[in-house]
Amino acid sequence: MIVDTPTQTVLYTLEQAIKAYRKLCQHNLDAVAGDITVDQALTLIVLDKHPSLNQQQIAELVFKDKASITRIIELLIQKGLLTRELHPTDRRKFALSITAQGKHILARLSDTILLNQQTALAGLEQAELQQFHQTLQKIIANCVAPPPCA
Amino acid sequence: MIVDTPTQTVLYTLEQAIKAYRKLCQHNLDAVAGDITVDQALTLIVLDKHPSLNQQQIAELVFKDKASITRIIELLIQKGLLTRELHPTDRRKFALSITAQGKHILARLSDTILLNQQTALAGLEQAELQQFHQTLQKIIANCVAPPPCA
DNA sequence: TAAATATAGTTGATATATCAACAGAAAGGT
DNA sequence: ACCTTTCTGTTGATATATCAACTATATTTA
């Protein structure tokens, strides 16, 4: 299929979709939480859901670099949403905990996340989403381990 | 559909796909062109294909901010792939032209772009791509102009 | 034509992505 | 115990994203 875009493929549209979605997310986030970014919110959510994971594992979970996570966490601490203490048994790691203020923001975030998802995926049937997800998985597999013919 | 990811949706997978694709692109690019980024390559290609567009229009075409384009162009000039002169009729604009070296790199880029696309989309049928593209367009439309119910 | 407005591009500030180099700590093997 | 390797996280350098403020120029309008 030919799409009239610079690189003539759906991958260009993929880029466009992600950027549109990020913009929507940030917009909705601004409405409920003061001065936090989508990535900071995502990191906070993941830290809340998976308190036992270390930073490296968190990074993998959100497809970020461990360096990026370090800096995002730094900002979350600066904003008073997170505290960092020494890990009791492994002194390479840190024990991160979410502050009361962080919990407060988290509570307001869940609605926003739902809103983001429902807005972006409005009017899409289950079957269509299913198909979409499968295609994405194929693309990911192709990119991560390119088939020999390529 | 439920996906076992932090935000439980395909939008998460979308993010993953884009990152995997970008990594593949940079990897393939590194193999043929010395020291240029995917965004720089894309900008060079678009400048070549649309020499009459101004920076703002280029920015829209590649879904970037005009500030980003300014900086990318700056780097392309530094690398000797582009020259910037005064625009003959509108002194707010610039006349950008691709140098011989830029043309040389461009020539080698086209193969890489094809490779990137073919690698990422290997094994996908036309019908699947068509459907995928349509779904992406729906998501984009939803994000840009959220339906009132949301 | 003078004033108001719009447009093109740059710059600054901040956040994130990526890679490489690094330090400290833990684990393993001898 | 000692040495090597591995693991965890930080830091630096550079590129990009985003928003806002700004300059210079063009266009519109009164």
Coordinates of C-alpha atoms (C1' of nucleotides) in Angstrom, one line a residue:
Chain A
M1 CA 0.0 0.0 0.0
I2 CA 1.2 3.5 -0.8
V3 CA 0.6 6.3 1.6
D4 CA 1.4 9.8 0.5
T5 CA 3.9 10.6 3.2
P6 CA 7.6 11.4 3.1
T7 CA 8.6 7.8 3.5
Q8 CA 5.5 6.3 1.9
T9 CA 4.6 3.8 4.6
V10 CA 2.4 3.2 7.5
L11 CA 5.4 3.5 9.7
Y12 CA 5.2 7.2 9.2
T13 CA 1.5 7.1 10.3
L14 CA 2.6 5.1 13.3
E15 CA 4.9 8.0 14.3
Q16 CA 2.1 10.5 13.8
A17 CA -0.3 8.4 15.9
I18 CA 2.2 8.2 18.8
K19 CA 2.8 11.9 18.8
A20 CA -0.9 12.7 18.7
Y21 CA -1.5 10.4 21.5
R22 CA 1.3 11.8 23.6
K23 CA -0.1 15.3 23.1
L24 CA -3.5 14.2 24.2
C25 CA -2.1 12.5 27.3
Q26 CA -0.2 15.5 28.3
H27 CA -3.2 17.8 27.8
N28 CA -5.4 15.6 29.9
L29 CA -2.7 15.3 32.5
D30 CA -2.3 19.0 32.8
A31 CA -6.0 19.3 33.6
V32 CA -5.7 17.1 36.8
A33 CA -2.1 17.2 38.0
G34 CA 0.1 20.3 38.4
D35 CA 3.3 20.3 36.6
I36 CA 4.1 16.7 35.9
T37 CA 4.9 15.0 32.6
V38 CA 3.5 11.9 31.0
D39 CA 6.7 10.0 31.5
Q40 CA 6.9 11.0 35.2
A41 CA 3.3 10.0 35.7
L42 CA 3.9 6.7 33.9
T43 CA 7.0 6.0 36.1
L44 CA 5.0 6.8 39.2
I45 CA 2.3 4.4 38.2
V46 CA 4.7 1.6 37.5
L47 CA 6.6 2.2 40.7
D48 CA 3.3 1.9 42.5
K49 CA 2.2 -1.2 40.7
H50 CA 5.6 -2.9 41.0
P51 CA 7.3 -1.8 44.2
S52 CA 9.6 -4.7 44.2
L53 CA 11.3 -4.0 40.8
N54 CA 14.5 -2.2 40.7
Q55 CA 15.2 0.8 38.4
Q56 CA 16.6 -1.3 35.6
Q57 CA 13.5 -3.5 35.5
I58 CA 11.3 -0.5 35.6
A59 CA 13.2 0.9 32.7
E60 CA 12.6 -2.2 30.7
L61 CA 9.0 -2.2 31.5
V62 CA 8.4 1.2 30.1
F63 CA 10.9 0.9 27.3
K64 CA 13.2 3.5 28.6
D65 CA 16.9 3.6 29.3
K66 CA 18.0 3.2 32.9
A67 CA 19.6 6.6 32.6
S68 CA 16.3 8.1 31.7
I69 CA 14.7 6.5 34.7
T70 CA 17.4 7.8 37.0
R71 CA 16.6 11.3 35.8
I72 CA 12.8 10.9 35.9
I73 CA 13.1 9.6 39.5
E74 CA 15.3 12.5 40.4
L75 CA 12.5 14.9 39.3
L76 CA 9.8 12.9 41.1
I77 CA 11.9 13.2 44.3
Q78 CA 12.4 16.9 43.7
K79 CA 8.6 17.4 43.3
G80 CA 8.1 15.5 46.6
L81 CA 6.3 12.6 45.1
L82 CA 8.9 10.0 45.9
T83 CA 11.6 9.4 48.5
R84 CA 14.8 7.4 48.1
E85 CA 16.4 5.5 50.9
L86 CA 19.1 2.9 51.1
H87 CA 18.1 -0.6 50.2
P88 CA 18.3 -2.8 53.3
T89 CA 20.1 -5.7 51.8
D90 CA 21.7 -4.6 48.5
R91 CA 23.5 -1.3 48.8
R92 CA 23.7 -0.9 45.0
K93 CA 20.0 -0.4 44.9
F94 CA 17.6 2.1 46.4
A95 CA 14.4 1.7 48.3
L96 CA 11.9 4.0 46.6
S97 CA 8.7 4.9 48.2
I98 CA 5.8 7.1 47.2
T99 CA 5.0 9.9 49.4
A100 CA 1.5 10.9 50.6
Q101 CA 1.5 13.6 48.0
G102 CA 2.6 11.1 45.4
K103 CA -0.3 8.8 46.4
H104 CA -2.7 11.7 46.2
I105 CA -1.6 12.4 42.6
L106 CA -1.7 8.7 41.7
A107 CA -5.3 8.6 42.8
R108 CA -6.2 11.3 40.4
L109 CA -4.2 9.8 37.6
S110 CA -6.2 6.6 37.2
D111 CA -9.2 8.5 35.8
T112 CA -6.9 10.4 33.4
I113 CA -5.4 7.2 32.1
L114 CA -8.8 5.7 31.4
L115 CA -9.8 8.9 29.7
N116 CA -6.7 8.9 27.6
Q117 CA -7.3 5.3 26.5
Q118 CA -11.0 5.6 25.9
T119 CA -10.5 8.8 24.0
A120 CA -7.8 7.5 21.7
L121 CA -9.5 4.2 21.1
A122 CA -13.1 5.5 20.8
G123 CA -15.1 3.7 18.1
L124 CA -12.7 0.8 17.8
E125 CA -14.2 -2.7 18.0
Q126 CA -12.6 -5.5 20.0
A127 CA -11.8 -7.4 16.8
E128 CA -10.1 -4.4 15.3
L129 CA -8.0 -3.8 18.4
Q130 CA -7.1 -7.4 18.5
Q131 CA -5.9 -7.3 14.9
F132 CA -4.1 -4.0 15.5
H133 CA -2.3 -5.5 18.4
Q134 CA -1.2 -8.5 16.4
T135 CA 0.2 -6.4 13.6
L136 CA 2.1 -4.3 16.1
Q137 CA 3.6 -7.4 17.6
K138 CA 4.7 -8.6 14.2
I139 CA 6.4 -5.2 13.5
I140 CA 8.1 -5.3 16.9
A141 CA 9.3 -8.9 16.2
N142 CA 10.6 -7.8 12.8
C143 CA 12.5 -4.9 14.2
V144 CA 14.0 -6.6 17.2
A145 CA 15.1 -9.7 15.2
P146 CA 15.1 -8.9 11.6
P147 CA 14.4 -11.9 9.4
P148 CA 17.4 -13.1 7.4
C149 CA 15.9 -12.2 4.0
A150 CA 15.9 -8.5 4.8
Chain B
M1 CA -8.8 -6.7 24.8
I2 CA -6.6 -6.9 27.8
V3 CA -2.8 -6.7 27.4
D4 CA -0.6 -7.4 30.3
T5 CA 1.2 -4.0 30.3
P6 CA 1.2 -1.1 32.7
T7 CA -1.6 0.7 31.0
Q8 CA -3.3 -2.4 29.7
T9 CA -3.8 -1.2 26.2
V10 CA -2.5 -1.4 22.7
L11 CA -1.3 2.1 23.1
Y12 CA 1.5 0.8 25.1
T13 CA 2.4 -1.7 22.4
L14 CA 2.3 1.2 20.0
E15 CA 5.0 2.9 22.0
Q16 CA 7.0 -0.2 22.0
A17 CA 6.7 -0.7 18.2
I18 CA 7.9 2.9 17.5
K19 CA 10.9 2.5 19.7
A20 CA 11.9 -0.8 18.2
Y21 CA 11.5 0.7 14.7
R22 CA 13.6 3.7 15.6
K23 CA 16.3 1.5 16.9
L24 CA 16.3 -0.6 13.8
C25 CA 16.5 2.6 11.6
Q26 CA 19.4 4.0 13.5
H27 CA 21.2 0.7 13.3
N28 CA 20.8 0.4 9.6
L29 CA 21.7 4.1 9.1
D30 CA 24.9 3.7 11.1
A31 CA 25.9 1.0 8.6
V32 CA 25.8 3.3 5.6
A33 CA 26.2 6.9 6.7
G34 CA 28.7 8.2 9.1
D35 CA 27.4 10.0 12.1
I36 CA 24.0 11.1 11.2
T37 CA 20.7 10.5 13.1
V38 CA 17.5 9.2 11.8
D39 CA 15.8 12.6 12.3
Q40 CA 18.6 14.3 10.4
A41 CA 18.3 11.8 7.6
L42 CA 14.6 12.2 7.4
T43 CA 14.9 16.0 7.3
L44 CA 17.4 15.8 4.6
I45 CA 15.1 13.6 2.5
V46 CA 12.2 15.8 3.0
L47 CA 14.2 18.9 2.1
D48 CA 15.3 17.1 -1.1
K49 CA 11.8 16.0 -2.0
H50 CA 10.2 19.3 -1.2
P51 CA 12.7 22.1 -1.9
S52 CA 10.0 24.7 -2.1
L53 CA 8.7 24.3 1.4
N54 CA 9.8 26.5 4.2
Q55 CA 11.0 25.2 7.6
Q56 CA 7.6 25.5 9.2
Q57 CA 6.0 23.4 6.5
I58 CA 8.8 20.9 6.7
A59 CA 8.2 20.7 10.4
E60 CA 4.6 19.9 9.9
L61 CA 5.4 17.3 7.4
V62 CA 7.5 15.3 9.8
F63 CA 5.5 16.1 12.9
K64 CA 8.1 18.1 14.5
D65 CA 8.3 21.5 16.1
K66 CA 9.8 24.3 14.1
A67 CA 12.3 24.7 16.9
S68 CA 13.4 21.2 16.4
I69 CA 13.8 21.7 12.7
T70 CA 15.9 24.7 13.2
R71 CA 18.3 22.7 15.3
I72 CA 18.4 19.7 13.0
I73 CA 19.1 22.0 10.1
E74 CA 21.9 23.6 12.1
L75 CA 23.5 20.3 12.6
L76 CA 23.1 19.4 8.9
I77 CA 24.9 22.6 8.0
Q78 CA 27.6 21.9 10.5
K79 CA 28.1 18.5 8.9
G80 CA 28.4 20.2 5.5
L81 CA 25.3 18.5 4.1
L82 CA 23.3 21.7 3.7
T83 CA 23.9 25.4 3.0
R84 CA 21.7 28.2 4.1
E85 CA 21.5 31.5 2.1
L86 CA 19.1 34.4 2.2
H87 CA 15.8 33.9 0.5
P88 CA 15.6 36.1 -2.6
T89 CA 12.2 37.5 -2.0
D90 CA 11.3 37.0 1.6
R91 CA 14.0 37.9 4.0
R92 CA 12.4 36.1 6.9
K93 CA 13.0 32.8 5.2
F94 CA 16.2 31.0 4.1
A95 CA 17.1 29.3 0.9
L96 CA 18.4 25.9 1.9
S97 CA 20.3 23.8 -0.6
I98 CA 21.8 20.4 -0.3
T99 CA 25.5 20.2 -0.9
A100 CA 27.3 17.6 -3.0
Q101 CA 28.2 15.7 0.1
G102 CA 24.5 15.9 1.1
K103 CA 23.5 14.5 -2.3
H104 CA 26.0 11.7 -1.9
I105 CA 24.6 10.7 1.4
L106 CA 21.0 11.0 0.1
A107 CA 21.9 8.5 -2.6
R108 CA 22.9 6.0 -0.1
L109 CA 20.0 6.7 2.1
S110 CA 17.3 5.5 -0.2
D111 CA 18.4 1.9 0.0
T112 CA 18.5 2.1 3.8
I113 CA 15.0 3.5 3.9
L114 CA 13.7 0.7 1.8
L115 CA 15.5 -1.8 4.0
N116 CA 14.1 -0.3 7.1
Q117 CA 10.5 -0.5 5.8
Q118 CA 10.9 -3.9 4.3
T119 CA 12.4 -5.3 7.5
A120 CA 9.8 -3.8 9.8
L121 CA 6.9 -4.8 7.6
A122 CA 8.2 -8.2 6.5
G123 CA 5.5 -10.9 6.3
L124 CA 2.6 -8.4 6.4
E125 CA 0.0 -8.7 3.7
Q126 CA -1.4 -5.8 1.9
A127 CA -4.8 -6.3 3.5
E128 CA -3.3 -6.3 6.9
L129 CA -1.3 -3.1 6.3
Q130 CA -4.4 -1.5 4.9
Q131 CA -6.4 -2.4 8.0
F132 CA -3.5 -1.3 10.2
H133 CA -3.3 2.1 8.5
Q134 CA -7.0 2.6 8.9
T135 CA -6.9 1.9 12.6
L136 CA -4.0 4.3 13.0
Q137 CA -5.9 7.0 11.2
K138 CA -8.9 6.5 13.6
I139 CA -6.6 6.8 16.6
I140 CA -5.0 9.9 15.2
A141 CA -8.5 11.4 14.6
N142 CA -9.6 10.6 18.1
C143 CA -6.5 12.2 19.6
V144 CA -6.6 15.3 17.6
A145 CA -10.3 16.0 17.9
P146 CA -11.6 13.9 20.8
P147 CA -15.2 12.9 20.3
P148 CA -17.6 14.7 22.7
C149 CA -18.5 11.6 24.7
A150 CA -15.0 11.2 25.9
Chain C
dT1 C1' 1.5 55.6 4.9
dA2 C1' 1.3 54.5 10.0
dA3 C1' -0.2 51.1 13.0
dA4 C1' -1.7 46.7 14.0
dT5 C1' -1.2 42.0 13.0
dA6 C1' 0.7 37.8 11.1
dT7 C1' 4.5 35.0 9.7
dA8 C1' 9.4 32.8 9.7
dG9 C1' 12.8 31.5 12.2
dT10 C1' 15.8 31.6 16.5
dT11 C1' 16.8 31.0 21.2
dG12 C1' 16.3 29.6 26.2
dA13 C1' 14.6 26.5 29.5
dT14 C1' 13.4 22.0 30.7
dA15 C1' 12.5 17.0 29.9
dT16 C1' 13.7 12.9 27.7
dA17 C1' 16.6 9.4 24.6
dT18 C1' 20.8 7.3 23.8
dC19 C1' 25.4 5.8 24.3
dA20 C1' 29.5 5.4 26.8
dA21 C1' 32.2 5.7 30.8
dC22 C1' 32.2 5.3 35.5
dA23 C1' 31.9 3.9 40.7
dG24 C1' 30.3 1.0 44.1
dA25 C1' 28.7 -3.2 45.5
dA26 C1' 27.7 -8.1 45.1
dA27 C1' 28.8 -12.8 43.4
dG28 C1' 31.7 -16.3 41.7
dG29 C1' 35.8 -18.9 41.2
dT30 C1' 40.4 -20.0 42.6
Chain D
dA1 C1' 40.9 -14.1 51.3
dC2 C1' 41.8 -12.4 46.4
dC3 C1' 40.7 -11.6 41.9
dT4 C1' 37.6 -11.3 38.3
dT5 C1' 33.2 -10.7 36.7
dT6 C1' 28.7 -9.1 36.9
dC7 C1' 25.2 -6.0 38.4
dT8 C1' 23.0 -1.3 39.8
dG9 C1' 22.8 3.1 39.4
dT10 C1' 24.9 7.8 38.2
dT11 C1' 26.9 11.0 35.2
dG12 C1' 28.4 13.4 30.9
dA13 C1' 27.7 14.5 26.1
dT14 C1' 24.8 15.1 22.4
dA15 C1' 20.3 15.1 20.0
dT16 C1' 15.5 15.9 20.1
dA17 C1' 10.6 17.6 22.0
dT18 C1' 8.0 21.2 23.7
dC19 C1' 6.6 25.6 25.1
dA20 C1' 7.2 30.4 25.4
dA21 C1' 9.5 34.6 24.4
dC22 C1' 11.7 37.1 21.1
dT23 C1' 13.5 39.4 16.5
dA24 C1' 12.9 40.6 12.0
dT25 C1' 10.2 40.9 8.2
dA26 C1' 5.9 40.9 5.6
dT27 C1' 1.1 41.8 5.2
dT28 C1' -3.1 43.9 6.4
dT29 C1' -5.9 47.4 7.8
dA30 C1' -7.4 51.7 9.0

